[in-house]
mmCIF file of C-alpha atoms in Angstrom:
data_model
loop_
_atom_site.group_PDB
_atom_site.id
_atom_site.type_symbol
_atom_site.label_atom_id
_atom_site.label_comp_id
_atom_site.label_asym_id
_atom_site.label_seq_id
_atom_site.Cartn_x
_atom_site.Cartn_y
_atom_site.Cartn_z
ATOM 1 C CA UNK A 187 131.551 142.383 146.584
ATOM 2 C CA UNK A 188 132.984 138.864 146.406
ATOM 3 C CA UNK A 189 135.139 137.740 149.456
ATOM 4 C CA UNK A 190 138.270 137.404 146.865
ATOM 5 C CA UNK A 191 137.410 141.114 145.706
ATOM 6 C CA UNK A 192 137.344 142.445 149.209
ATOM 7 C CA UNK A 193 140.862 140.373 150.418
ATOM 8 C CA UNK A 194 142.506 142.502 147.321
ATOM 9 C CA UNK A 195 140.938 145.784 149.106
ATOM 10 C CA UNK A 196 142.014 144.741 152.039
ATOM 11 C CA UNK A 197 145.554 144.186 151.067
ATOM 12 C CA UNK A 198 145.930 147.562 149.828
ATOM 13 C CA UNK A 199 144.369 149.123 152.805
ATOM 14 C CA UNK A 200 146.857 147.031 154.713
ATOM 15 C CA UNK A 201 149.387 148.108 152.425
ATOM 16 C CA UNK A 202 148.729 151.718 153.516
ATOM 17 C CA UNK A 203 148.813 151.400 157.105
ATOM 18 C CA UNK A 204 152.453 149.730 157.161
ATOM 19 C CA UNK A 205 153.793 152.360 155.077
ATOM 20 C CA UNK A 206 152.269 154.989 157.560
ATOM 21 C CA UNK A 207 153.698 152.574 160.657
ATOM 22 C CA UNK A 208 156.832 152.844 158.563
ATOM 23 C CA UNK A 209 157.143 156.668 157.942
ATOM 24 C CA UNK A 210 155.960 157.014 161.650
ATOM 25 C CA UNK A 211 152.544 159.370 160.522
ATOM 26 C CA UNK A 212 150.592 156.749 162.791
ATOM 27 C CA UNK A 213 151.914 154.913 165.926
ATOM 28 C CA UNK A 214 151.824 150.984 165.573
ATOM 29 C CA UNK A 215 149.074 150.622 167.984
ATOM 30 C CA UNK A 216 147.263 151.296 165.961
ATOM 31 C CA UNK A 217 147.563 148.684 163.315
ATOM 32 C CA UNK A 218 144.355 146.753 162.892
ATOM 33 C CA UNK A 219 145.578 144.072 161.326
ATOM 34 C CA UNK A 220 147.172 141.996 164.223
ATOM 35 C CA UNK A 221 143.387 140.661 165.233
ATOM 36 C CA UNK A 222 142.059 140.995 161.815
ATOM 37 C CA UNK A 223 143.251 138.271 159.233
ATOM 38 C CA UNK A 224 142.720 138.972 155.183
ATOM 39 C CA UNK A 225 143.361 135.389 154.843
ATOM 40 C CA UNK A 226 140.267 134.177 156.492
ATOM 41 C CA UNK A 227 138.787 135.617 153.550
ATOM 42 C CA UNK A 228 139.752 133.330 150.952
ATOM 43 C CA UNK A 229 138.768 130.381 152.535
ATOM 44 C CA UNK A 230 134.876 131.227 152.266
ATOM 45 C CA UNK A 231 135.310 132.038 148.654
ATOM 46 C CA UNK A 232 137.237 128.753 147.999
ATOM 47 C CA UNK A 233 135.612 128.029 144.398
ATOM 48 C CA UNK A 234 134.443 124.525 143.867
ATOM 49 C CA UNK A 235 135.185 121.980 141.029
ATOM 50 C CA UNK A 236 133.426 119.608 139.181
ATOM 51 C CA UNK A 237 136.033 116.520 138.608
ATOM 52 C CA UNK A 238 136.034 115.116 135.008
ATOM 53 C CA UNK A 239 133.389 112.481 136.048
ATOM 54 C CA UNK A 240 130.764 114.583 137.297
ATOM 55 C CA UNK A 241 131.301 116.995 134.422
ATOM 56 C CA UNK A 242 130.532 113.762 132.236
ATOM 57 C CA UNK A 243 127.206 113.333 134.169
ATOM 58 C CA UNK A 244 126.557 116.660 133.801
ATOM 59 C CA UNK A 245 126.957 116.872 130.065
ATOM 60 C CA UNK A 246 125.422 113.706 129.648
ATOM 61 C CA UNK A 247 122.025 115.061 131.213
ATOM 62 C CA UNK A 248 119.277 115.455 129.056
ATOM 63 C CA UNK A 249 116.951 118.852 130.529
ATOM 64 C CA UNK A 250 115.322 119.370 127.287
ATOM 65 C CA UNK A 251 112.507 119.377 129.491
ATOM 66 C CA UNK A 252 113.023 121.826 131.574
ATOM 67 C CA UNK A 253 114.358 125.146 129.349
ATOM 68 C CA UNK A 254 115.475 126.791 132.650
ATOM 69 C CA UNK A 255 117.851 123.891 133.562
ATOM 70 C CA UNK A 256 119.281 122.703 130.129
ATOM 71 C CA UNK A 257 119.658 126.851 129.790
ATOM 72 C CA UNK A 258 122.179 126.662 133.415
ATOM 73 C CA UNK A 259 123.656 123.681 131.411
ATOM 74 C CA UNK A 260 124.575 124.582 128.707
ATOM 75 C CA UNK A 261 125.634 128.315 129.898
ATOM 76 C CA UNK A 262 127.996 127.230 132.688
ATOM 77 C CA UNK A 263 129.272 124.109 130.275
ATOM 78 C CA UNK A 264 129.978 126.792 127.524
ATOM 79 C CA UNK A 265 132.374 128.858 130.074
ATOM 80 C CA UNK A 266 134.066 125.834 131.176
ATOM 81 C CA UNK A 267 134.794 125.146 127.075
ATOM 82 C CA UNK A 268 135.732 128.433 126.636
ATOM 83 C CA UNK A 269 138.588 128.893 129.607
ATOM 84 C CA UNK A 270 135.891 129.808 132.156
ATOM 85 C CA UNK A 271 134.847 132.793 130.335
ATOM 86 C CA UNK A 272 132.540 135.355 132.198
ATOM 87 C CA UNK A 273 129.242 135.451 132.433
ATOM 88 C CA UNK A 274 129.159 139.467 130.804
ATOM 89 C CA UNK A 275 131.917 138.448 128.374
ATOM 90 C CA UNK A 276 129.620 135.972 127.356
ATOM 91 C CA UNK A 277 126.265 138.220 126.854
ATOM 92 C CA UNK A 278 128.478 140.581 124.877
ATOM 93 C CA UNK A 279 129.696 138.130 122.403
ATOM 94 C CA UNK A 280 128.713 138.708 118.984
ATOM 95 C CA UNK A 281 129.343 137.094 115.228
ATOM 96 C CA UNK A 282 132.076 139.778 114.957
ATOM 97 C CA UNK A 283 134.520 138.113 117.806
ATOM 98 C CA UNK A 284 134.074 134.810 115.395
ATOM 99 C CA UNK A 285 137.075 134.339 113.308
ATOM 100 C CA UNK A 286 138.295 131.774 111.123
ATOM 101 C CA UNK A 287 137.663 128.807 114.075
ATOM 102 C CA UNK A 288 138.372 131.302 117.037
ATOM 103 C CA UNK A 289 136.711 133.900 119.339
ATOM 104 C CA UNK A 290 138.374 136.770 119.952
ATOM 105 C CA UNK A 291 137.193 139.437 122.447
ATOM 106 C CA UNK A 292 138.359 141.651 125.204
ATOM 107 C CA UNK A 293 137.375 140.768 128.576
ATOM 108 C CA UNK A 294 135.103 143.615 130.241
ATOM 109 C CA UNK A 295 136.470 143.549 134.053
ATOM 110 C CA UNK A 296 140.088 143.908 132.560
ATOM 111 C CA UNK A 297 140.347 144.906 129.007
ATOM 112 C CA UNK A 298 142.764 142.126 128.159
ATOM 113 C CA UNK A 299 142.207 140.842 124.781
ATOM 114 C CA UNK A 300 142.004 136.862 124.819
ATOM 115 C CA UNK A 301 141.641 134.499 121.313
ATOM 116 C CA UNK A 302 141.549 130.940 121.097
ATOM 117 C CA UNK A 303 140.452 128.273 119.312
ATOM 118 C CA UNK A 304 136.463 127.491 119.779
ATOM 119 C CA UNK A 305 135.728 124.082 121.063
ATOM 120 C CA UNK A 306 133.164 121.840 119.103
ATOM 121 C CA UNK A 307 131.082 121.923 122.193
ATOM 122 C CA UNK A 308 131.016 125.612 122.274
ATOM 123 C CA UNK A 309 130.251 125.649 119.144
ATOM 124 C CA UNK A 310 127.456 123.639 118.701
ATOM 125 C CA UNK A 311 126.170 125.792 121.920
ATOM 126 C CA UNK A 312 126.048 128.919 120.427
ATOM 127 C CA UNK A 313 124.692 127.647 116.957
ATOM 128 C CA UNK A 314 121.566 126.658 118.996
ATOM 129 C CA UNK A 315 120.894 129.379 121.079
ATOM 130 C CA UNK A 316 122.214 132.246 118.063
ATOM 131 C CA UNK A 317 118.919 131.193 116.025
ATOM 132 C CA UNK A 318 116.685 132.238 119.196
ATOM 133 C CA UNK A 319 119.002 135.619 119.898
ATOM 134 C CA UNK A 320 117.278 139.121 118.511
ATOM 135 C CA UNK A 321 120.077 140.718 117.015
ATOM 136 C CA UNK A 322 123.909 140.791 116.748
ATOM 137 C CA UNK A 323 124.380 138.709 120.142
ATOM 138 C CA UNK A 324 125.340 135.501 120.002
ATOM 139 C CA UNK A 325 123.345 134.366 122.599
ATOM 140 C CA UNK A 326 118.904 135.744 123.513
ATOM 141 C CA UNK A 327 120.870 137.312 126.593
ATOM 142 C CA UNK A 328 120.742 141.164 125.657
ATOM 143 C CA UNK A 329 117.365 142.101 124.042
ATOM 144 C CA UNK A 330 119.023 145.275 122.334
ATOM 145 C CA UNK A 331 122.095 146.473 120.919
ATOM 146 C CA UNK A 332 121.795 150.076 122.584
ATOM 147 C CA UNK A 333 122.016 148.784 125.968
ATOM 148 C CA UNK A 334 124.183 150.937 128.179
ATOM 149 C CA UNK A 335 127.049 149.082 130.393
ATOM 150 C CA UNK A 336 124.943 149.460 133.556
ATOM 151 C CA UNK A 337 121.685 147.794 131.939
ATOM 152 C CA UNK A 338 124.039 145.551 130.496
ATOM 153 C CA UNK A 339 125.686 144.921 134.148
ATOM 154 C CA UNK A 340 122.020 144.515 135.523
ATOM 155 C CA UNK A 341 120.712 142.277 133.048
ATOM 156 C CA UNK A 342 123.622 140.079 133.444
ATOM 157 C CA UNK A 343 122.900 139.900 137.421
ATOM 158 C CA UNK A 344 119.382 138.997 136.915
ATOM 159 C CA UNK A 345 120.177 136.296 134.237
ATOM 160 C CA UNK A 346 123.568 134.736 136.543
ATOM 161 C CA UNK A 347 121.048 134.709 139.717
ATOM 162 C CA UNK A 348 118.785 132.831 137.557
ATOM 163 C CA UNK A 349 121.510 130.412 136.359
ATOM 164 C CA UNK A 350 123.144 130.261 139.715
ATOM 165 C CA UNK A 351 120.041 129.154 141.129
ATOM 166 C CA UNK A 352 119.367 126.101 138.567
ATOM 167 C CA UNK A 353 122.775 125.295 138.640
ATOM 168 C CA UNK A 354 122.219 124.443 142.642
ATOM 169 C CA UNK A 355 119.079 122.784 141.659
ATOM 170 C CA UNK A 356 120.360 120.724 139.102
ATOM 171 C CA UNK A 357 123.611 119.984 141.374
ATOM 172 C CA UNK A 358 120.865 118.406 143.660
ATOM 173 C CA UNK A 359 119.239 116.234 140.995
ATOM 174 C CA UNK A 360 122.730 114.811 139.924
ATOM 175 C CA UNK A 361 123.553 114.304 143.748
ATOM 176 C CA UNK A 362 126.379 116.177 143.830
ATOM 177 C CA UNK A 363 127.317 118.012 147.065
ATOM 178 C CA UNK A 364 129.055 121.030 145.144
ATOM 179 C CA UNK A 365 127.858 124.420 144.652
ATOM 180 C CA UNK A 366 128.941 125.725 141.332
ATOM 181 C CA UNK A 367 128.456 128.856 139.703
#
């Protein structure tokens, strides 16, 4: 898992052992967390920023050429418009969380239901890409509506390692020393 997903593990683990110190069931010897800091974990999963001008370059750049890149683009520029929404929250979206100006949905790793207003950007975004899709999706992410959540899990991982990749690639190109995701 992701170094932010294992700190929140550790935590509880940790957790655990100081009630046990507490209610004496283990001696405090043996508390492994002395040596052993959860915090070094965050700082490797630090996430990284674009700052408003080099999201300007990047939404100025023109990758019509390259379908791969302008597809990074435009995927990790519609998240950013829509509150950094997730990569499977994305793939799942269909015309039926469209409402009136706003998407609705509920978010898949927590079940909270979010709704805002669309952005134009976002909007323009999925009007392209909902005229190459195959069937209720918003987006040619999910090639069939019978998918179950672990293809849909798996497909998702393919496509973000795909994405993930241009993204570095076209970080390169715009010479900026950020990894993104």
């Amino acid at each position: 898992g992701t170094d932010s997903g294992i700190g929140i593990k550790m935590r509880t683990i940790r957790a655990v052992f100081n009630k046990a110190i507490d209610r004496k069931h283990i001696p405090k010897y043996l508390y492994p967390f002395e040596l052993y800091k959860i915090s070094a974990l965050k700082k490797e999963a630090k996430r990284e920023y674009l700052t408003a001008d080099e999201l300007k370059a990047l939404e100025n750049e023109d990758f019509t050429n390259n379908k791969k890149h302008q597809f990074a683009k435009d995927m990790y520029l519609f998240s950013y418009y829509c509150r950094g929404m997730n990569f499977i929250d994305i793939m799942k979206l269909s015309s039926s969380n469209l409402f009136e100006g706003k998407i609705s949905y509920l978010r898949n790793k927590t079940g909270v239901s979010l709704e805002f207003e669309i952005p134009k950007p976002a909007i323009k975004t999925f009007e392209f890409y909902n005229k190459q899709s195959y069937n209720k999706y918003l987006f040619p992410l999910l090639l069939s509506e019978n998918m179950t959540n672990q293809q849909i899990e798996n497909r998702g991982h393919k496509k973000l390692g795909e994405i993930n990749s241009a993204l570095k690639e076209i970080m390169e190109h715009l010479k900026i020393n950020k990894r993104i995701t």
